[in-house]
Coordinates of C-alpha atoms in Angstrom, one line a residue:
X1 CA -7.8 -10.3 25.1
X2 CA -10.3 -11.4 22.6
X3 CA -11.3 -9.5 19.3
X4 CA -14.8 -8.6 20.9
X5 CA -12.7 -7.2 24.1
X6 CA -10.9 -4.8 21.7
X7 CA -14.2 -3.8 20.1
X8 CA -15.8 -3.0 23.3
X9 CA -12.9 -0.7 24.4
X10 CA -13.2 1.5 21.5
X11 CA -16.7 1.6 20.9
X12 CA -18.1 1.2 24.4
X13 CA -15.6 1.9 27.1
X14 CA -13.8 5.0 25.5
X15 CA -16.4 5.9 22.9
X16 CA -13.3 6.4 20.5
X17 CA -15.3 5.0 17.7
X18 CA -19.1 4.4 17.2
X19 CA -18.1 1.1 15.3
X20 CA -15.4 -1.2 14.6
X21 CA -15.1 -4.4 12.7
X22 CA -11.8 -6.6 12.9
X23 CA -10.5 -9.5 11.1
X24 CA -7.3 -11.6 11.0
X25 CA -5.9 -14.9 9.9
X26 CA -4.1 -16.4 7.1
X27 CA -4.5 -17.7 3.5
X28 CA -6.8 -20.4 4.5
X29 CA -8.5 -19.2 7.8
X30 CA -9.8 -16.0 9.5
X31 CA -11.5 -14.8 12.6
X32 CA -13.7 -11.6 12.9
X33 CA -15.6 -9.6 15.0
X34 CA -17.6 -6.5 14.9
X35 CA -19.8 -4.1 17.0
X36 CA -21.3 -0.6 17.4
X37 CA -23.4 1.5 15.3
X38 CA -23.0 2.8 11.7
X39 CA -24.9 6.0 11.7
X40 CA -26.4 8.6 14.0
X41 CA -29.9 6.9 13.9
X42 CA -28.3 3.9 15.7
X43 CA -28.2 1.2 12.9
X44 CA -26.2 -1.7 14.0
X45 CA -23.0 -2.6 12.1
X46 CA -23.7 -5.7 10.2
X47 CA -21.5 -7.9 7.6
X48 CA -23.4 -5.8 4.9
X49 CA -21.7 -2.5 6.3
X50 CA -19.6 -0.5 3.8
X51 CA -16.9 1.5 4.9
X52 CA -15.2 4.4 3.3
X53 CA -11.8 3.0 2.9
X54 CA -9.8 6.2 2.9
X55 CA -6.2 5.9 2.2
X56 CA -6.4 2.1 2.2
X57 CA -7.5 2.9 -1.4
X58 CA -3.8 3.8 -1.9
X59 CA -3.0 -0.1 -1.8
X60 CA -5.3 -0.9 -4.8
X61 CA -3.5 1.7 -6.7
X62 CA 0.1 0.5 -5.7
X63 CA -0.8 -3.1 -6.5
X64 CA -2.3 -2.4 -9.7
X65 CA 1.0 -0.6 -10.6
X66 CA 2.8 -3.7 -9.5
X67 CA 0.6 -6.0 -11.5
X68 CA 1.0 -4.0 -14.6
X69 CA 4.9 -3.9 -14.1
X70 CA 4.7 -7.9 -13.9
X71 CA 2.6 -8.0 -17.2
X72 CA 5.4 -5.9 -19.1
X73 CA 2.8 -3.2 -19.6
X74 CA 4.6 -0.6 -17.3
X75 CA 8.5 -0.1 -16.7
X76 CA 8.9 1.6 -13.2
X77 CA 12.2 3.1 -14.3
X78 CA 10.4 5.2 -17.0
X79 CA 9.4 8.9 -16.5
X80 CA 6.0 9.5 -15.2
X81 CA 5.5 11.9 -18.3
X82 CA 6.3 8.8 -20.5
X83 CA 3.0 7.4 -19.5
X84 CA 1.2 10.5 -18.4
X85 CA 2.2 13.5 -20.6
X86 CA 0.0 15.8 -19.0
X87 CA 2.5 16.0 -16.1
X88 CA 4.8 18.3 -17.9
X89 CA 7.0 18.9 -15.0
X90 CA 7.5 15.0 -14.1
X91 CA 9.7 14.5 -17.4
X92 CA 12.9 13.5 -15.0
X93 CA 11.0 11.8 -12.2
X94 CA 10.4 7.9 -12.5
X95 CA 7.3 6.1 -11.9
X96 CA 9.5 4.1 -9.2
X97 CA 10.2 7.4 -7.4
X98 CA 6.5 8.2 -7.3
X99 CA 5.5 4.9 -6.0
X100 CA 8.0 4.9 -3.2
X101 CA 7.3 8.6 -2.1
X102 CA 11.0 9.4 -3.0
X103 CA 10.3 12.8 -4.2
X104 CA 7.8 15.5 -2.8
X105 CA 4.9 16.6 -5.1
X106 CA 3.2 19.6 -4.6
X107 CA 1.0 21.8 -6.3
X108 CA 0.5 25.7 -6.6
X109 CA -3.0 25.5 -5.0
X110 CA -4.8 22.9 -2.9
X111 CA -6.6 20.3 -5.2
X112 CA -9.6 20.2 -2.7
X113 CA -10.4 24.0 -2.7
X114 CA -10.9 24.1 -6.5
X115 CA -14.4 24.9 -7.7
X116 CA -14.8 22.0 -10.1
X117 CA -13.2 18.6 -10.8
X118 CA -11.7 20.2 -13.9
X119 CA -9.9 22.6 -11.8
X120 CA -8.8 20.1 -9.6
X121 CA -7.4 18.0 -12.4
X122 CA -5.5 21.3 -13.8
X123 CA -3.8 21.8 -10.3
X124 CA -2.7 18.0 -10.2
X125 CA -1.3 17.9 -13.6
X126 CA 0.8 21.2 -12.9
X127 CA 2.4 19.3 -9.9
X128 CA 6.0 19.8 -9.4
X129 CA 8.9 17.5 -7.9
X130 CA 11.3 18.5 -5.1
X131 CA 13.4 17.0 -2.3
X132 CA 11.6 15.1 0.5
X133 CA 12.4 17.5 3.6
X134 CA 9.9 16.6 6.2
X135 CA 6.9 14.0 6.0
X136 CA 7.2 11.9 2.8
X137 CA 3.9 10.2 2.8
X138 CA 1.4 12.2 0.7
X139 CA -2.0 11.6 -1.2
X140 CA -0.5 13.2 -4.3
X141 CA 1.7 10.3 -5.2
X142 CA -1.2 7.8 -5.6
X143 CA -3.3 10.5 -7.6
X144 CA -0.2 10.7 -10.2
X145 CA 0.0 7.1 -10.3
X146 CA -3.6 6.7 -11.3
X147 CA -2.9 8.5 -14.3
X148 CA 0.1 6.6 -15.1
X149 CA -1.8 3.4 -14.9
X150 CA -4.2 4.6 -17.5
X151 CA -1.4 5.6 -19.7
X152 CA 0.2 2.2 -19.6
X153 CA -3.0 0.2 -19.8
X154 CA -5.1 2.4 -22.1
X155 CA -8.1 1.9 -19.8
X156 CA -9.2 3.8 -16.9
X157 CA -7.4 3.2 -13.5
X158 CA -10.9 1.7 -11.9
X159 CA -11.1 -0.6 -14.9
X160 CA -7.7 -2.1 -14.2
X161 CA -8.1 -2.2 -10.3
X162 CA -11.4 -4.2 -11.1
X163 CA -9.6 -6.5 -13.7
X164 CA -6.6 -7.3 -11.5
X165 CA -8.2 -7.3 -8.0
X166 CA -11.8 -7.1 -7.6
X167 CA -13.0 -9.6 -10.3
X168 CA -10.4 -12.3 -9.6
X169 CA -11.3 -12.1 -5.7
X170 CA -14.7 -11.7 -6.3
X171 CA -14.9 -8.4 -4.2
X172 CA -18.5 -7.6 -5.3
X173 CA -19.1 -5.2 -2.1
X174 CA -16.2 -2.8 -3.3
X175 CA -17.1 0.1 -5.2
X176 CA -15.8 3.5 -6.3
X177 CA -19.3 4.7 -6.6
X178 CA -21.6 3.0 -4.2
X179 CA -24.9 1.8 -5.9
X180 CA -28.2 3.7 -4.5
X181 CA -29.5 0.6 -3.2
X182 CA -26.3 0.0 -1.0
X183 CA -26.1 3.5 0.3
X184 CA -28.3 2.6 3.3
X185 CA -25.3 0.1 4.2
X186 CA -22.7 2.9 4.4
X187 CA -21.2 3.6 7.4
X188 CA -21.7 7.6 8.0
X189 CA -18.7 9.8 8.2
X190 CA -20.9 13.0 9.0
X191 CA -20.5 15.4 11.7
X192 CA -16.6 15.3 12.1
X193 CA -15.3 17.8 14.8
X194 CA -11.8 19.5 14.6
X195 CA -10.0 22.2 16.7
X196 CA -7.1 23.9 15.2
X197 CA -5.4 26.5 17.2
X198 CA -8.7 28.1 18.6
X199 CA -10.9 27.4 15.5
X200 CA -13.9 25.1 16.1
X201 CA -14.8 23.3 12.9
X202 CA -17.9 21.0 12.3
X203 CA -18.0 19.2 9.0
X204 CA -21.5 18.3 8.2
X205 CA -23.7 17.1 5.2
X206 CA -21.4 14.2 4.0
X207 CA -23.8 12.0 2.5
X208 CA -23.7 8.1 2.8
X209 CA -21.4 6.8 -0.1
X210 CA -19.5 10.3 -0.5
X211 CA -15.7 10.0 0.2
X212 CA -14.7 11.8 3.2
X213 CA -11.4 12.6 2.0
X214 CA -11.8 16.3 0.5
X215 CA -9.7 15.8 -2.6
X216 CA -11.4 12.5 -3.6
X217 CA -14.9 14.4 -2.9
X218 CA -13.5 17.3 -5.2
X219 CA -12.9 14.6 -8.2
X220 CA -15.9 12.4 -7.6
X221 CA -17.3 10.3 -9.2
X222 CA -13.8 9.9 -11.0
X223 CA -11.6 7.4 -9.1
X224 CA -9.0 9.5 -7.6
X225 CA -6.4 6.8 -6.8
X226 CA -5.4 8.0 -3.2
X227 CA -8.8 7.7 -1.6
X228 CA -12.5 7.2 -2.4
X229 CA -12.9 3.3 -2.4
X230 CA -15.7 1.7 -0.2
X231 CA -15.9 -1.8 0.9
X232 CA -17.1 -4.2 3.4
X233 CA -15.0 -6.3 5.9
X234 CA -15.7 -9.5 4.0
X235 CA -14.3 -8.0 0.8
X236 CA -11.0 -6.7 2.6
X237 CA -10.5 -10.3 4.1
X238 CA -10.8 -11.6 0.4
X239 CA -8.3 -9.0 -0.7
X240 CA -5.8 -10.0 2.2
X241 CA -6.2 -13.7 1.5
X242 CA -5.7 -13.2 -2.1
X243 CA -2.5 -11.3 -1.6
X244 CA -1.3 -14.3 0.4
X245 CA -2.4 -16.8 -2.3
X246 CA -0.9 -14.7 -5.0
X247 CA -3.8 -14.1 -6.9
X248 CA -3.0 -10.2 -7.3
X249 CA 0.7 -10.0 -7.7
X250 CA 3.5 -12.7 -7.0
X251 CA 5.0 -13.4 -3.6
X252 CA 8.2 -11.7 -4.6
X253 CA 6.3 -8.7 -6.0
X254 CA 4.2 -8.4 -2.7
X255 CA 7.7 -8.7 -0.4
X256 CA 9.3 -6.1 -2.7
X257 CA 6.7 -3.6 -1.9
X258 CA 8.0 -3.8 1.7
X259 CA 11.6 -2.4 0.7
X260 CA 12.2 0.8 2.6
X261 CA 12.3 3.7 0.3
X262 CA 12.3 6.6 2.3
X263 CA 13.4 5.9 6.2
X264 CA 16.4 6.9 7.7
X265 CA 18.1 8.0 11.1
X266 CA 18.6 11.8 11.2
X267 CA 21.6 13.4 12.8
X268 CA 19.6 14.2 15.8
X269 CA 18.6 10.6 16.6
X270 CA 15.1 10.8 15.0
X271 CA 13.8 8.8 12.2
X272 CA 11.9 9.7 9.1
X273 CA 9.2 7.7 8.0
X274 CA 9.9 4.4 6.6
X275 CA 7.7 4.0 3.4
X276 CA 7.6 1.4 0.6
X277 CA 5.5 1.1 -2.5
X278 CA 2.4 3.0 -1.6
X279 CA 2.5 1.5 1.9
X280 CA 4.2 1.8 5.2
X281 CA 6.9 -0.5 6.0
X282 CA 8.8 -1.7 9.5
X283 CA 9.9 1.3 11.6
X284 CA 12.6 1.1 14.0
X285 CA 10.4 2.6 16.6
X286 CA 7.3 0.4 17.2
X287 CA 5.2 3.7 18.2
X288 CA 5.4 5.0 14.7
X289 CA 5.1 1.6 12.8
X290 CA 2.2 0.3 11.0
X291 CA 3.6 -3.0 11.2
X292 CA 2.5 -4.9 14.4
X293 CA 4.9 -6.8 16.2
X294 CA 3.6 -10.2 15.3
X295 CA 4.4 -9.7 11.7
X296 CA 7.8 -9.6 10.2
X297 CA 10.2 -7.4 8.5
X298 CA 8.7 -7.9 5.2
X299 CA 5.3 -6.9 5.9
X300 CA 3.3 -4.1 4.5
X301 CA 0.7 -1.9 6.1
X302 CA -1.7 1.1 5.7
X303 CA -4.0 3.1 7.7
X304 CA -6.7 5.2 6.8
X305 CA -7.8 8.5 8.4
X306 CA -11.3 7.5 9.1
X307 CA -10.4 4.6 11.3
X308 CA -8.4 1.6 9.5
X309 CA -5.4 -0.5 9.7
X310 CA -4.3 -3.3 7.0
X311 CA -1.4 -5.3 7.2
X312 CA -0.1 -8.4 5.4
X313 CA 2.9 -10.5 6.0
X314 CA 3.7 -13.0 3.0
X315 CA 6.6 -14.4 4.6
X316 CA 4.7 -15.4 7.6
X317 CA 1.3 -15.9 5.9
X318 CA -0.7 -13.8 8.1
X319 CA -2.9 -10.5 7.8
X320 CA -5.0 -8.0 10.0
X321 CA -7.7 -5.6 8.9
X322 CA -9.5 -3.1 11.0
X323 CA -12.2 -1.2 9.6
X324 CA -13.5 1.6 11.9
X325 CA -15.3 4.8 12.1
X326 CA -13.4 7.7 14.3
X327 CA -15.1 10.4 12.3
X328 CA -18.9 10.2 13.0
X329 CA -19.7 12.8 15.7
X330 CA -16.1 12.6 17.1
X331 CA -13.3 15.2 17.5
X332 CA -10.7 13.7 15.1
X333 CA -8.1 16.7 15.2
X334 CA -7.0 18.7 18.3
X335 CA -4.0 21.1 17.5
X336 CA -3.8 23.1 20.8
X337 CA -3.1 27.0 20.8
X338 CA 0.1 28.1 21.9
X339 CA 1.2 27.2 25.4
X340 CA -1.8 24.6 25.6
X341 CA -2.1 21.2 25.5
X342 CA -4.8 18.6 24.9
X343 CA -5.5 17.9 28.5
X344 CA -6.4 21.6 28.6
X345 CA -9.2 21.0 26.6
X346 CA -10.6 18.2 28.8
X347 CA -9.0 15.2 27.3
X348 CA -6.9 12.5 28.8
X349 CA -3.3 12.5 27.9
X350 CA -3.9 9.6 25.6
X351 CA -6.5 11.7 23.5
X352 CA -9.6 9.9 25.0
X353 CA -12.5 11.7 26.6
X354 CA -14.8 14.4 25.8
X355 CA -14.5 18.1 24.7
X356 CA -16.9 20.8 25.4
X357 CA -18.1 22.4 22.1
X358 CA -19.0 25.9 22.1
X359 CA -22.7 25.1 21.8
X360 CA -22.7 23.3 25.1
X361 CA -22.5 19.6 23.6
X362 CA -19.9 17.0 24.9
X363 CA -18.0 15.4 22.0
X364 CA -16.1 12.3 22.3
X365 CA -12.6 12.2 21.0
X366 CA -10.8 10.0 18.6
X367 CA -7.6 12.1 18.8
X368 CA -4.5 10.1 18.8
X369 CA -6.3 6.8 18.6
X370 CA -3.7 5.3 16.5
X371 CA -1.2 4.9 19.3
X372 CA -3.7 2.8 21.2
X373 CA -3.9 0.3 18.3
X374 CA -0.8 -1.8 19.5
X375 CA -2.2 -2.2 23.0
X376 CA -6.0 -2.7 22.3
X377 CA -6.4 -4.0 18.8
X378 CA -3.0 -5.8 17.6
X379 CA -2.8 -7.6 21.2
X380 CA -6.1 -8.9 20.6
X381 CA -5.3 -10.3 17.2
X382 CA -1.9 -11.9 18.4
X383 CA -4.0 -13.7 21.2
X384 CA -6.5 -14.8 18.7
X385 CA -4.0 -16.2 16.3
X386 CA -1.7 -17.4 19.2
X387 CA 1.2 -15.4 17.6
X388 CA 4.2 -14.3 19.9
X389 CA 6.1 -11.0 19.1
X390 CA 8.5 -11.6 16.0
X391 CA 10.6 -8.7 17.2

């Protein structure tokens, strides 16, 4: 299977995504492919196309924390409130615990439902810690770390991201606020469809260059820390190669990010999430792992709701990055009503197909697309690089 074959599968055969770009390689070489359209008008995807990175943004925040730690500006063992005193309930919670999702963080009200950015920040600053009882992964941790970075560096978080990542790696096509003249290159995330227990929801009016993530959009144009960055495939290749060349943090620091902070086997035999420092790490069950089988136990990985994957294996010197769009005019979420399954809505068991919308339109589905990455994207990467499964 070639990279272009995988793109055809997602954009042409199943229509899971209107567009997809893929790159893989090592510190000194890479291969890439792209295909599809970036908006409802049918503009083709190009090397200038700018994607909403969604949760891949967390990696930039996590790497900045690790770099400040290397520079002696940030002590991971210190309490969050030692750097960001506005978090009055985080006086007993260390930066390391937040970095590794080792505590649950909750606000009284949802940040994204607040009327103003100031109200949203007020909710964030009132965040409270608690034990992790279910899903450990959360946006809130990176949102807190953004303010920790600012307290430690005495600069804006975006300034520090620029200083330690974007400028050294010459990532000139990565933005928190996309310049007006580059909005035409933005991959559209408009017209997202959801079905949640009988409710048919259509999100419209998301302008090019605006974050798809509701919390990041509420805080825009401020850099939120967990989402909100925009970038091209070329720049994300520069990031991956820069990490392998130790241009952002040392190899030992990058490998330390892959240490499991949260994962364990429960009494019933299931596993909790395996998370590292603002990233996913190897999970015992491949179906739930963001680390592909051709990367090793010290790799780090992340995904993004809008259709992305990034993984870097410092020990074996390889990376993979997918930038896709599973949002534009697609059904992204289907939570069936009691007693029903996704096939009752007309979808295939794997989440592909079309659903009938109340207005009579047929809408393509990207539901459960993440579980097709191993077979239809990672297989192509392994073939491209001539890599056997390491596990």
